[in-house]
PDB file of C-alpha atoms and ligand atoms in Angstrom:
ATOM      1  CA  MET A   1      -0.072  -0.185  -0.430  1.00 67.00           C
ATOM      2  CA  THR A   2       2.510   2.556  -1.195  1.00 86.00           C
ATOM      3  CA  ALA A   3       0.221   4.468  -3.967  1.00 95.00           C
ATOM      4  CA  LEU A   4      -3.266   6.525  -4.115  1.00 97.00           C
ATOM      5  CA  SER A   5      -6.171   3.924  -6.080  1.00 96.00           C
ATOM      6  CA  THR A   6      -6.750   7.620  -8.275  1.00 95.00           C
ATOM      7  CA  ARG A   7      -4.479  10.773  -9.878  1.00 93.00           C
ATOM      8  CA  HIS A   8      -7.450  12.690  -8.461  1.00 96.00           C
ATOM      9  CA  LEU A   9      -8.405  14.290  -5.218  1.00 98.00           C
ATOM     10  CA  LEU A  10     -12.434  14.461  -6.436  1.00 98.00           C
ATOM     11  CA  GLY A  11     -13.711  13.336  -3.103  1.00 98.00           C
ATOM     12  CA  ILE A  12     -13.765  11.192  -0.667  1.00 98.00           C
ATOM     13  CA  LYS A  13     -16.726   8.922  -1.745  1.00 97.00           C
ATOM     14  CA  ASP A  14     -13.803   7.708  -4.737  1.00 95.00           C
ATOM     15  CA  LEU A  15     -11.472   6.658  -2.196  1.00 98.00           C
ATOM     16  CA  THR A  16     -10.952   3.218  -0.946  1.00 98.00           C
ATOM     17  CA  GLU A  17     -10.216   2.540   2.985  1.00 97.00           C
ATOM     18  CA  ASN A  18      -6.542   2.085   1.849  1.00 97.00           C
ATOM     19  CA  ASP A  19      -6.060   5.538   0.319  1.00 98.00           C
ATOM     20  CA  LEU A  20      -7.280   6.892   4.001  1.00 98.00           C
ATOM     21  CA  GLN A  21      -4.484   5.199   5.770  1.00 98.00           C
ATOM     22  CA  LEU A  22      -2.030   5.761   3.911  1.00 98.00           C
ATOM     23  CA  VAL A  23      -3.501   9.378   3.626  1.00 98.00           C
ATOM     24  CA  PHE A  24      -2.966   9.424   7.023  1.00 98.00           C
ATOM     25  CA  GLN A  25       0.394   7.812   7.761  1.00 98.00           C
ATOM     26  CA  THR A  26       2.330  10.460   5.124  1.00 98.00           C
ATOM     27  CA  ALA A  27       0.546  12.922   7.668  1.00 98.00           C
ATOM     28  CA  ASP A  28       2.533  11.435  10.247  1.00 98.00           C
ATOM     29  CA  GLU A  29       4.939  12.050   8.923  1.00 98.00           C
ATOM     30  CA  PHE A  30       4.731  15.728   7.615  1.00 98.00           C
ATOM     31  CA  LYS A  31       3.483  16.611  10.644  1.00 98.00           C
ATOM     32  CA  GLU A  32       7.499  15.544  12.396  1.00 98.00           C
ATOM     33  CA  VAL A  33       8.543  17.871   9.541  1.00 98.00           C
ATOM     34  CA  LEU A  34       6.972  20.486  10.583  1.00 98.00           C
ATOM     35  CA  ASN A  35       7.805  20.297  14.148  1.00 97.00           C
ATOM     36  CA  ARG A  36      11.288  20.585  13.037  1.00 97.00           C
ATOM     37  CA  PRO A  37      13.208  23.970  12.991  1.00 97.00           C
ATOM     38  CA  ILE A  38      13.509  23.593   9.342  1.00 97.00           C
ATOM     39  CA  LYS A  39      10.835  22.474   8.250  1.00 97.00           C
ATOM     40  CA  ARG A  40      10.890  22.402   4.808  1.00 97.00           C
ATOM     41  CA  VAL A  41      12.013  18.838   2.317  1.00 98.00           C
ATOM     42  CA  PRO A  42      12.416  18.876  -0.977  1.00 98.00           C
ATOM     43  CA  SER A  43       9.472  16.360  -1.614  1.00 98.00           C
ATOM     44  CA  LEU A  44       8.065  18.203  -5.070  1.00 98.00           C
ATOM     45  CA  ARG A  45      10.971  20.008  -6.291  1.00 97.00           C
ATOM     46  CA  ASP A  46       9.932  21.393  -9.707  1.00 94.00           C
ATOM     47  CA  VAL A  47       6.790  21.091  -9.539  1.00 97.00           C
ATOM     48  CA  THR A  48       3.825  23.872 -10.197  1.00 97.00           C
ATOM     49  CA  ILE A  49       0.867  24.016  -8.131  1.00 98.00           C
ATOM     50  CA  ALA A  50      -1.655  26.521  -9.019  1.00 97.00           C
ATOM     51  CA  ASN A  51      -4.266  27.388  -5.977  1.00 97.00           C
ATOM     52  CA  VAL A  52      -7.730  28.567  -8.156  1.00 97.00           C
ATOM     53  CA  PHE A  53     -10.497  29.883  -6.307  1.00 97.00           C
ATOM     54  CA  PHE A  54     -13.900  31.113  -7.337  1.00 96.00           C
ATOM     55  CA  GLU A  55     -15.135  30.944  -3.525  1.00 94.00           C
ATOM     56  CA  ASN A  56     -13.995  32.560  -0.494  1.00 94.00           C
ATOM     57  CA  SER A  57     -11.332  30.953   1.468  1.00 96.00           C
ATOM     58  CA  THR A  58      -9.513  31.258   4.561  1.00 96.00           C
ATOM     59  CA  ARG A  59      -8.379  28.170   5.714  1.00 98.00           C
ATOM     60  CA  THR A  60      -7.860  25.788   2.507  1.00 98.00           C
ATOM     61  CA  ARG A  61      -5.935  28.460   0.236  1.00 98.00           C
ATOM     62  CA  LEU A  62      -3.346  28.779   3.389  1.00 98.00           C
ATOM     63  CA  SER A  63      -2.668  26.222   4.343  1.00 98.00           C
ATOM     64  CA  PHE A  64      -2.772  24.279   1.174  1.00 98.00           C
ATOM     65  CA  GLU A  65      -0.210  27.105  -0.318  1.00 98.00           C
ATOM     66  CA  LEU A  66       1.833  26.472   2.829  1.00 98.00           C
ATOM     67  CA  ALA A  67       1.475  22.567   2.943  1.00 98.00           C
ATOM     68  CA  GLU A  68       3.294  23.554  -1.415  1.00 98.00           C
ATOM     69  CA  LYS A  69       6.243  25.545   0.163  1.00 98.00           C
ATOM     70  CA  ARG A  70       6.716  23.012   3.304  1.00 98.00           C
ATOM     71  CA  LEU A  71       7.332  20.912  -0.130  1.00 98.00           C
ATOM     72  CA  SER A  72       9.113  22.838  -1.844  1.00 98.00           C
ATOM     73  CA  ALA A  73       6.969  23.335  -5.108  1.00 98.00           C
ATOM     74  CA  ASP A  74       6.347  26.413  -7.355  1.00 98.00           C
ATOM     75  CA  VAL A  75       3.426  28.336  -6.195  1.00 98.00           C
ATOM     76  CA  VAL A  76       0.474  30.214  -7.921  1.00 97.00           C
ATOM     77  CA  ASN A  77      -2.469  31.898  -6.809  1.00 96.00           C
ATOM     78  CA  PHE A  78      -5.819  32.628  -8.823  1.00 95.00           C
ATOM     79  CA  SER A  79      -8.335  34.450  -7.281  1.00 92.00           C
ATOM     80  CA  SER A  80     -11.377  34.857 -10.072  1.00 91.00           C
ATOM     81  CA  SER A  81     -12.182  38.116  -7.928  1.00 88.00           C
ATOM     82  CA  GLY A  82      -9.596  40.295  -9.885  1.00 82.00           C
ATOM     83  CA  SER A  83      -9.505  37.411 -13.163  1.00 88.00           C
ATOM     84  CA  SER A  84     -10.265  37.586 -16.274  1.00 90.00           C
ATOM     85  CA  VAL A  85     -13.366  35.891 -15.187  1.00 90.00           C
ATOM     86  CA  LYS A  86     -15.130  38.997 -14.803  1.00 88.00           C
ATOM     87  CA  LYS A  87     -14.264  39.859 -18.300  1.00 92.00           C
ATOM     88  CA  GLY A  88     -17.197  36.869 -19.313  1.00 92.00           C
ATOM     89  CA  GLU A  89     -14.004  33.960 -19.494  1.00 93.00           C
ATOM     90  CA  THR A  90     -15.237  30.534 -19.043  1.00 93.00           C
ATOM     91  CA  LEU A  91     -13.744  28.009 -16.540  1.00 93.00           C
ATOM     92  CA  LEU A  92     -12.547  25.879 -18.716  1.00 91.00           C
ATOM     93  CA  ASP A  93     -11.225  28.526 -20.488  1.00 91.00           C
ATOM     94  CA  THR A  94      -9.282  29.746 -17.505  1.00 93.00           C
ATOM     95  CA  VAL A  95      -7.453  26.453 -16.239  1.00 90.00           C
ATOM     96  CA  ASN A  96      -6.286  25.720 -19.878  1.00 89.00           C
ATOM     97  CA  ASN A  97      -4.726  28.997 -20.030  1.00 91.00           C
ATOM     98  CA  ILE A  98      -2.962  28.180 -16.132  1.00 91.00           C
ATOM     99  CA  LEU A  99      -1.980  24.548 -17.492  1.00 89.00           C
ATOM    100  CA  ALA A 100      -0.468  26.263 -20.532  1.00 89.00           C
ATOM    101  CA  MET A 101       2.842  27.846 -18.181  1.00 91.00           C
ATOM    102  CA  LYS A 102       3.462  24.404 -17.022  1.00 91.00           C
ATOM    103  CA  VAL A 103       1.158  24.212 -13.940  1.00 94.00           C
ATOM    104  CA  ASP A 104       1.336  20.178 -12.587  1.00 95.00           C
ATOM    105  CA  MET A 105      -1.279  20.191 -10.396  1.00 97.00           C
ATOM    106  CA  ILE A 106      -4.364  22.459 -10.373  1.00 97.00           C
ATOM    107  CA  VAL A 107      -6.329  22.886  -6.449  1.00 98.00           C
ATOM    108  CA  MET A 108     -10.053  24.723  -7.028  1.00 97.00           C
ATOM    109  CA  ARG A 109     -12.466  25.433  -4.962  1.00 98.00           C
ATOM    110  CA  HIS A 110     -15.877  26.720  -7.063  1.00 97.00           C
ATOM    111  CA  ALA A 111     -19.110  27.196  -6.055  1.00 95.00           C
ATOM    112  CA  SER A 112     -20.860  24.760  -8.505  1.00 96.00           C
ATOM    113  CA  PRO A 113     -21.369  21.023  -7.154  1.00 97.00           C
ATOM    114  CA  GLY A 114     -19.018  18.343  -9.345  1.00 97.00           C
ATOM    115  CA  ALA A 115     -16.837  21.625 -11.087  1.00 97.00           C
ATOM    116  CA  PRO A 116     -13.286  20.089 -10.281  1.00 97.00           C
ATOM    117  CA  HIS A 117     -15.396  16.478 -11.849  1.00 96.00           C
ATOM    118  CA  PHE A 118     -16.044  18.852 -14.659  1.00 94.00           C
ATOM    119  CA  LEU A 119     -11.855  20.018 -15.068  1.00 93.00           C
ATOM    120  CA  ALA A 120     -10.548  16.498 -14.485  1.00 93.00           C
ATOM    121  CA  SER A 121     -12.521  15.119 -17.274  1.00 91.00           C
ATOM    122  CA  ARG A 122     -11.409  17.785 -19.939  1.00 87.00           C
ATOM    123  CA  ILE A 123      -7.999  18.788 -19.229  1.00 85.00           C
ATOM    124  CA  ASN A 124      -6.802  14.826 -19.752  1.00 65.00           C
ATOM    125  CA  ALA A 125      -6.398  15.166 -23.066  1.00 60.00           C
ATOM    126  CA  GLY A 126      -2.560  16.252 -23.041  1.00 62.00           C
ATOM    127  CA  PRO A 127       0.779  14.559 -22.513  1.00 62.00           C
ATOM    128  CA  HIS A 128       1.215  15.811 -18.949  1.00 68.00           C
ATOM    129  CA  PRO A 129      -2.575  16.205 -17.967  1.00 83.00           C
ATOM    130  CA  ALA A 130      -2.059  18.000 -14.833  1.00 93.00           C
ATOM    131  CA  ASN A 131      -3.130  16.152 -10.935  1.00 96.00           C
ATOM    132  CA  VAL A 132      -7.054  17.868 -10.046  1.00 97.00           C
ATOM    133  CA  ILE A 133      -7.952  18.468  -6.489  1.00 98.00           C
ATOM    134  CA  ASN A 134     -11.370  18.928  -4.650  1.00 98.00           C
ATOM    135  CA  ALA A 135     -11.253  21.946  -2.211  1.00 98.00           C
ATOM    136  CA  GLY A 136     -14.285  22.596  -1.834  1.00 98.00           C
ATOM    137  CA  ASP A 137     -16.606  22.165  -4.809  1.00 98.00           C
ATOM    138  CA  GLY A 138     -20.109  23.835  -3.270  1.00 95.00           C
ATOM    139  CA  THR A 139     -22.316  22.312  -1.734  1.00 94.00           C
ATOM    140  CA  HIS A 140     -21.213  19.066  -2.503  1.00 97.00           C
ATOM    141  CA  GLU A 141     -17.677  17.806  -1.206  1.00 98.00           C
ATOM    142  CA  HIS A 142     -14.925  19.140   0.906  1.00 98.00           C
ATOM    143  CA  PRO A 143     -12.114  16.128   1.311  1.00 98.00           C
ATOM    144  CA  THR A 144      -9.245  17.790   2.265  1.00 98.00           C
ATOM    145  CA  GLN A 145     -11.735  18.372   4.803  1.00 98.00           C
ATOM    146  CA  ALA A 146     -12.486  15.226   5.375  1.00 98.00           C
ATOM    147  CA  LEU A 147      -8.867  14.169   6.274  1.00 98.00           C
ATOM    148  CA  LEU A 148      -7.224  16.138   8.721  1.00 98.00           C
ATOM    149  CA  ASP A 149     -10.924  16.007  10.749  1.00 98.00           C
ATOM    150  CA  ALA A 150     -10.442  12.029  10.470  1.00 98.00           C
ATOM    151  CA  PHE A 151      -6.501  12.806  11.830  1.00 98.00           C
ATOM    152  CA  SER A 152      -7.492  15.107  14.214  1.00 98.00           C
ATOM    153  CA  ILE A 153     -10.033  12.598  15.258  1.00 98.00           C
ATOM    154  CA  ARG A 154      -7.394   9.887  15.127  1.00 98.00           C
ATOM    155  CA  GLU A 155      -4.992  11.337  17.074  1.00 98.00           C
ATOM    156  CA  LYS A 156      -7.073  12.837  19.923  1.00 98.00           C
ATOM    157  CA  LEU A 157      -9.039   9.291  19.740  1.00 98.00           C
ATOM    158  CA  GLY A 158      -6.392   6.667  17.856  1.00 98.00           C
ATOM    159  CA  ASP A 159      -8.894   3.829  15.720  1.00 97.00           C
ATOM    160  CA  LEU A 160     -11.752   5.458  14.846  1.00 98.00           C
ATOM    161  CA  VAL A 161     -13.160   2.098  14.662  1.00 98.00           C
ATOM    162  CA  GLY A 162     -16.940   2.004  16.448  1.00 98.00           C
ATOM    163  CA  LYS A 163     -15.935   6.204  17.810  1.00 98.00           C
ATOM    164  CA  LYS A 164     -19.077   7.869  17.617  1.00 98.00           C
ATOM    165  CA  ILE A 165     -18.446  10.946  16.172  1.00 98.00           C
ATOM    166  CA  ALA A 166     -22.603  14.003  16.291  1.00 98.00           C
ATOM    167  CA  ILE A 167     -22.975  16.529  12.419  1.00 98.00           C
ATOM    168  CA  ILE A 168     -24.209  18.664  14.042  1.00 98.00           C
ATOM    169  CA  GLY A 169     -26.024  21.917  12.059  1.00 97.00           C
ATOM    170  CA  ASP A 170     -26.767  22.940   9.044  1.00 95.00           C
ATOM    171  CA  ILE A 171     -26.138  19.250   7.007  1.00 97.00           C
ATOM    172  CA  LEU A 172     -28.138  20.436   3.707  1.00 95.00           C
ATOM    173  CA  HIS A 173     -25.751  23.088   2.995  1.00 94.00           C
ATOM    174  CA  SER A 174     -22.523  21.122   3.878  1.00 95.00           C
ATOM    175  CA  ARG A 175     -19.713  20.034   1.620  1.00 97.00           C
ATOM    176  CA  VAL A 176     -17.802  19.145   5.099  1.00 98.00           C
ATOM    177  CA  ALA A 177     -20.577  17.423   5.629  1.00 98.00           C
ATOM    178  CA  LEU A 178     -21.582  15.113   3.156  1.00 98.00           C
ATOM    179  CA  SER A 179     -17.308  14.256   3.511  1.00 98.00           C
ATOM    180  CA  ASN A 180     -16.854  13.679   6.447  1.00 98.00           C
ATOM    181  CA  ILE A 181     -19.830  11.124   6.621  1.00 98.00           C
ATOM    182  CA  PHE A 182     -17.845   9.446   3.738  1.00 98.00           C
ATOM    183  CA  CYS A 183     -14.828   9.483   5.176  1.00 98.00           C
ATOM    184  CA  LEU A 184     -16.331   8.151   8.677  1.00 98.00           C
ATOM    185  CA  LYS A 185     -17.981   5.194   7.585  1.00 98.00           C
ATOM    186  CA  LYS A 186     -15.763   3.656   5.725  1.00 98.00           C
ATOM    187  CA  LEU A 187     -12.949   4.760   8.820  1.00 98.00           C
ATOM    188  CA  GLY A 188     -15.956   2.142  11.147  1.00 98.00           C
ATOM    189  CA  ALA A 189     -16.828   5.133  12.787  1.00 98.00           C
ATOM    190  CA  ASP A 190     -20.892   5.358  13.952  1.00 98.00           C
ATOM    191  CA  VAL A 191     -22.308   8.449  12.417  1.00 98.00           C
ATOM    192  CA  MET A 192     -25.125  10.835  13.271  1.00 98.00           C
ATOM    193  CA  VAL A 193     -26.150  13.894  11.961  1.00 98.00           C
ATOM    194  CA  CYS A 194     -28.185  16.634  13.884  1.00 98.00           C
ATOM    195  CA  GLY A 195     -30.040  19.289  12.959  1.00 97.00           C
ATOM    196  CA  PRO A 196     -32.995  21.262  12.783  1.00 96.00           C
ATOM    197  CA  SER A 197     -35.270  19.272  10.256  1.00 96.00           C
ATOM    198  CA  THR A 198     -34.804  21.749   7.405  1.00 95.00           C
ATOM    199  CA  LEU A 199     -31.430  21.263   7.257  1.00 96.00           C
ATOM    200  CA  ILE A 200     -31.311  17.460   7.172  1.00 97.00           C
ATOM    201  CA  PRO A 201     -31.738  15.907   3.796  1.00 96.00           C
ATOM    202  CA  ARG A 202     -34.193  13.449   3.642  1.00 93.00           C
ATOM    203  CA  TYR A 203     -32.563  10.804   2.688  1.00 93.00           C
ATOM    204  CA  ILE A 204     -29.011  11.318   4.154  1.00 97.00           C
ATOM    205  CA  ALA A 205     -30.151   8.343   7.134  1.00 97.00           C
ATOM    206  CA  ASP A 206     -29.485   5.598   2.777  1.00 97.00           C
ATOM    207  CA  LEU A 207     -26.050   6.780   3.624  1.00 98.00           C
ATOM    208  CA  GLY A 208     -25.896   4.542   7.632  1.00 98.00           C
ATOM    209  CA  VAL A 209     -25.976   7.782   9.727  1.00 98.00           C
ATOM    210  CA  LEU A 210     -28.317   8.181  12.600  1.00 98.00           C
ATOM    211  CA  VAL A 211     -30.960  11.477  12.634  1.00 98.00           C
ATOM    212  CA  SER A 212     -31.617  13.353  15.096  1.00 98.00           C
ATOM    213  CA  HIS A 213     -33.290  16.737  15.799  1.00 98.00           C
ATOM    214  CA  ASP A 214     -31.879  17.240  19.353  1.00 98.00           C
ATOM    215  CA  VAL A 215     -28.767  18.390  20.345  1.00 98.00           C
ATOM    216  CA  ARG A 216     -28.346  17.364  23.671  1.00 98.00           C
ATOM    217  CA  GLU A 217     -29.583  13.850  22.581  1.00 98.00           C
ATOM    218  CA  ALA A 218     -26.614  13.680  19.746  1.00 98.00           C
ATOM    219  CA  LEU A 219     -24.202  15.349  22.290  1.00 98.00           C
ATOM    220  CA  ARG A 220     -25.065  12.269  25.145  1.00 98.00           C
ATOM    221  CA  TRP A 221     -24.637   9.853  22.015  1.00 98.00           C
ATOM    222  CA  CYS A 222     -21.224  10.870  20.537  1.00 98.00           C
ATOM    223  CA  ASP A 223     -17.362  10.742  21.502  1.00 98.00           C
ATOM    224  CA  VAL A 224     -17.169  14.060  19.070  1.00 98.00           C
ATOM    225  CA  ALA A 225     -19.308  16.695  17.289  1.00 98.00           C
ATOM    226  CA  ASN A 226     -18.201  18.135  14.391  1.00 98.00           C
ATOM    227  CA  VAL A 227     -20.389  20.925  14.688  1.00 98.00           C
ATOM    228  CA  LEU A 228     -20.620  23.299  11.572  1.00 97.00           C
ATOM    229  CA  ARG A 229     -21.836  26.762  10.540  1.00 93.00           C
ATOM    230  CA  ILE A 230     -25.115  28.203   9.122  1.00 89.00           C
ATOM    231  CA  GLN A 231     -24.611  28.498   5.097  1.00 81.00           C
ATOM    232  CA  LEU A 232     -25.973  31.451   5.308  1.00 76.00           C
ATOM    233  CA  GLU A 233     -24.644  32.278   1.751  1.00 77.00           C
ATOM    234  CA  ARG A 234     -26.625  29.652   0.308  1.00 75.00           C
ATOM    235  CA  LEU A 235     -29.613  30.030   1.895  1.00 73.00           C
ATOM    236  CA  GLN A 236     -32.037  30.979  -0.447  1.00 73.00           C
ATOM    237  CA  VAL A 237     -35.393  30.600   1.552  1.00 75.00           C
ATOM    238  CA  LYS A 238     -35.710  30.671   6.086  1.00 85.00           C
ATOM    239  CA  TYR A 239     -35.023  27.242   7.069  1.00 87.00           C
ATOM    240  CA  PHE A 240     -35.325  28.541  10.715  1.00 89.00           C
ATOM    241  CA  PRO A 241     -37.114  31.696  11.719  1.00 88.00           C
ATOM    242  CA  SER A 242     -34.165  33.671  13.025  1.00 91.00           C
ATOM    243  CA  LEU A 243     -30.225  32.958  14.112  1.00 92.00           C
ATOM    244  CA  ARG A 244     -31.521  33.803  17.234  1.00 94.00           C
ATOM    245  CA  GLU A 245     -34.234  30.631  17.780  1.00 94.00           C
ATOM    246  CA  TYR A 246     -31.043  28.445  15.847  1.00 95.00           C
ATOM    247  CA  ALA A 247     -28.557  29.612  18.649  1.00 96.00           C
ATOM    248  CA  LEU A 248     -31.169  29.040  21.498  1.00 95.00           C
ATOM    249  CA  TYR A 249     -31.904  25.032  19.932  1.00 96.00           C
ATOM    250  CA  PHE A 250     -29.423  24.386  18.801  1.00 97.00           C
ATOM    251  CA  GLY A 251     -26.329  25.696  19.588  1.00 97.00           C
ATOM    252  CA  ILE A 252     -24.080  24.562  22.014  1.00 98.00           C
ATOM    253  CA  ASN A 253     -22.254  26.584  25.313  1.00 98.00           C
ATOM    254  CA  ARG A 254     -20.033  24.966  27.812  1.00 96.00           C
ATOM    255  CA  GLN A 255     -22.519  24.482  30.288  1.00 96.00           C
ATOM    256  CA  MET A 256     -24.273  22.461  28.216  1.00 97.00           C
ATOM    257  CA  LEU A 257     -20.357  20.234  27.046  1.00 97.00           C
ATOM    258  CA  ASP A 258     -19.191  20.207  31.615  1.00 94.00           C
ATOM    259  CA  GLU A 259     -22.606  19.215  32.067  1.00 95.00           C
ATOM    260  CA  LEU A 260     -22.130  16.087  30.129  1.00 96.00           C
ATOM    261  CA  ASN A 261     -19.449  14.476  32.488  1.00 93.00           C
ATOM    262  CA  LYS A 262     -18.004  12.839  29.896  1.00 97.00           C
ATOM    263  CA  GLU A 263     -15.059  13.491  27.784  1.00 97.00           C
ATOM    264  CA  ILE A 264     -16.140  15.079  24.806  1.00 98.00           C
ATOM    265  CA  VAL A 265     -14.165  16.525  21.616  1.00 98.00           C
ATOM    266  CA  LEU A 266     -15.311  19.115  20.312  1.00 98.00           C
ATOM    267  CA  MET A 267     -14.306  20.356  16.517  1.00 98.00           C
ATOM    268  CA  HIS A 268     -15.305  22.887  13.760  1.00 98.00           C
ATOM    269  CA  PRO A 269     -13.740  23.031  10.374  1.00 98.00           C
ATOM    270  CA  GLY A 270     -14.413  27.026  10.252  1.00 96.00           C
ATOM    271  CA  PRO A 271     -15.388  29.394  10.415  1.00 96.00           C
ATOM    272  CA  ILE A 272     -16.774  29.826  13.424  1.00 96.00           C
ATOM    273  CA  ASN A 273     -20.394  31.891  13.430  1.00 94.00           C
ATOM    274  CA  ARG A 274     -19.848  32.888  17.342  1.00 96.00           C
ATOM    275  CA  GLY A 275     -22.756  33.091  19.355  1.00 96.00           C
ATOM    276  CA  VAL A 276     -25.057  30.981  16.710  1.00 95.00           C
ATOM    277  CA  GLU A 277     -24.293  27.033  16.991  1.00 97.00           C
ATOM    278  CA  LEU A 278     -20.927  27.968  19.222  1.00 98.00           C
ATOM    279  CA  THR A 279     -20.661  29.757  22.036  1.00 98.00           C
ATOM    280  CA  SER A 280     -17.016  31.473  22.967  1.00 98.00           C
ATOM    281  CA  ASP A 281     -17.027  29.388  26.473  1.00 98.00           C
ATOM    282  CA  ALA A 282     -17.395  25.973  23.764  1.00 98.00           C
ATOM    283  CA  ALA A 283     -15.293  26.766  20.880  1.00 98.00           C
ATOM    284  CA  ASP A 284     -11.681  28.033  23.376  1.00 97.00           C
ATOM    285  CA  SER A 285     -12.880  25.363  25.933  1.00 96.00           C
ATOM    286  CA  ARG A 286     -10.888  22.338  27.116  1.00 95.00           C
ATOM    287  CA  HIS A 287     -13.065  20.104  24.976  1.00 97.00           C
ATOM    288  CA  SER A 288     -11.923  22.099  21.750  1.00 98.00           C
ATOM    289  CA  ILE A 289      -9.537  20.306  19.073  1.00 98.00           C
ATOM    290  CA  ILE A 290     -10.706  23.369  16.464  1.00 98.00           C
ATOM    291  CA  LEU A 291      -7.287  24.754  15.938  1.00 98.00           C
ATOM    292  CA  ASN A 292      -5.151  21.644  16.424  1.00 98.00           C
ATOM    293  CA  GLN A 293      -7.516  20.832  12.856  1.00 98.00           C
ATOM    294  CA  VAL A 294      -5.959  24.302  10.778  1.00 98.00           C
ATOM    295  CA  GLU A 295      -2.719  22.713  12.513  1.00 98.00           C
ATOM    296  CA  ASN A 296      -3.321  19.296  11.310  1.00 98.00           C
ATOM    297  CA  GLY A 297      -4.098  20.357   7.732  1.00 98.00           C
ATOM    298  CA  VAL A 298      -1.218  21.437   6.533  1.00 98.00           C
ATOM    299  CA  ALA A 299       0.187  17.603   7.369  1.00 98.00           C
ATOM    300  CA  VAL A 300      -2.354  16.701   5.696  1.00 98.00           C
ATOM    301  CA  ARG A 301      -2.760  18.492   2.394  1.00 98.00           C
ATOM    302  CA  MET A 302       1.282  18.247   2.288  1.00 98.00           C
ATOM    303  CA  ALA A 303       0.528  14.396   2.310  1.00 98.00           C
ATOM    304  CA  VAL A 304      -2.411  15.166  -0.231  1.00 98.00           C
ATOM    305  CA  LEU A 305       0.246  16.435  -2.857  1.00 98.00           C
ATOM    306  CA  TYR A 306       2.935  14.486  -2.039  1.00 98.00           C
ATOM    307  CA  LEU A 307       1.198  10.343  -2.821  1.00 98.00           C
ATOM    308  CA  LEU A 308      -1.215  12.490  -6.161  1.00 97.00           C
ATOM    309  CA  ALA A 309       2.778  14.310  -7.185  1.00 96.00           C
ATOM    310  CA  ALA A 310       3.728  10.968  -6.936  1.00 94.00           C
ATOM    311  CA  GLN A 311       1.663   9.344  -9.443  1.00 90.00           C
ATOM    312  CA  ASN A 312       2.881  11.213 -12.734  1.00 84.00           C
TER     313      ASN A 312
HETATM  314  N1   CP B 401     -13.299  24.814   6.093  1.00 77.25           N
HETATM  315  C1   CP B 401     -13.190  26.325   4.995  1.00 77.25           C
HETATM  316  O1   CP B 401     -13.030  25.100   4.111  1.00 77.25           O
HETATM  317  O2   CP B 401     -12.336  27.134   5.843  1.00 77.25           O
HETATM  318  P1   CP B 401     -12.222  28.020   5.201  1.00 77.25           P
HETATM  319  O3   CP B 401     -13.636  28.446   3.998  1.00 77.25           O
HETATM  320  O4   CP B 401     -11.920  29.559   4.981  1.00 77.25           O
HETATM  321  O5   CP B 401     -11.165  27.977   3.394  1.00 77.25           O
END
């Protein structure tokens, strides 16, 4: 088990359990590198990577860029604001122009589900096809977020088999939820989703997850609570009366965690809507591993880039 089963990372759905374990083992090694005084290795010298972001990002974009630089890759950054996309250039033309400058890998975030899959199928005709990494496609998947989340749980609790993970919040609009469900189920964890019925897809149980609409029940059940933000930018209609009411029924505070009288791990992919899904005293409590997730993101993305580059 030394190579991934794929040359693109489009979604967790396509990966095998062996792929997941290989990413984690490789990330373990890169995490050790990141704790050295000199945090750089020459693994991707002469590899050029374009980070192509059509949607806002703080963590994912910076984490990929740092991962690429720690691996000694050459890095270019593209963001659609201020680009020729504003003059009407298509996604495919934009990416083909970037690839014409001898780019080897594309890391892309896009608001449209399936955009990286479309690219991967269209740019692979040439003699040196680039690898495509999905950095979040609309409400569909965010594979590296799920990998870093699972890596962080593994670091905290060990093997995920039989661990109980509750994903709480806006499941309907969340690419993090879907990638996490695929990833956690492949690793043998038990998964519950929790939120208002309007924010839980009707057929979610077909993915083999439990469903709850009671946040206290979810917290009592789980070893790990992965709390998601309300995706305000994707809400076309009202799914709940107000943010205040959402916070009242589905928000998590420190007292709720302390009263469980058990160890519980609190996660959030960021950005946090403080005072909505999490109060500050919960987000910053001893239960929280939110910043460990961000730290682990660099090692996990180094592993993904390294393993995909090895496929060329
Ligand atoms: N978790 C995550 O994807 O955050 P950003 O949107 O800031 O990249």
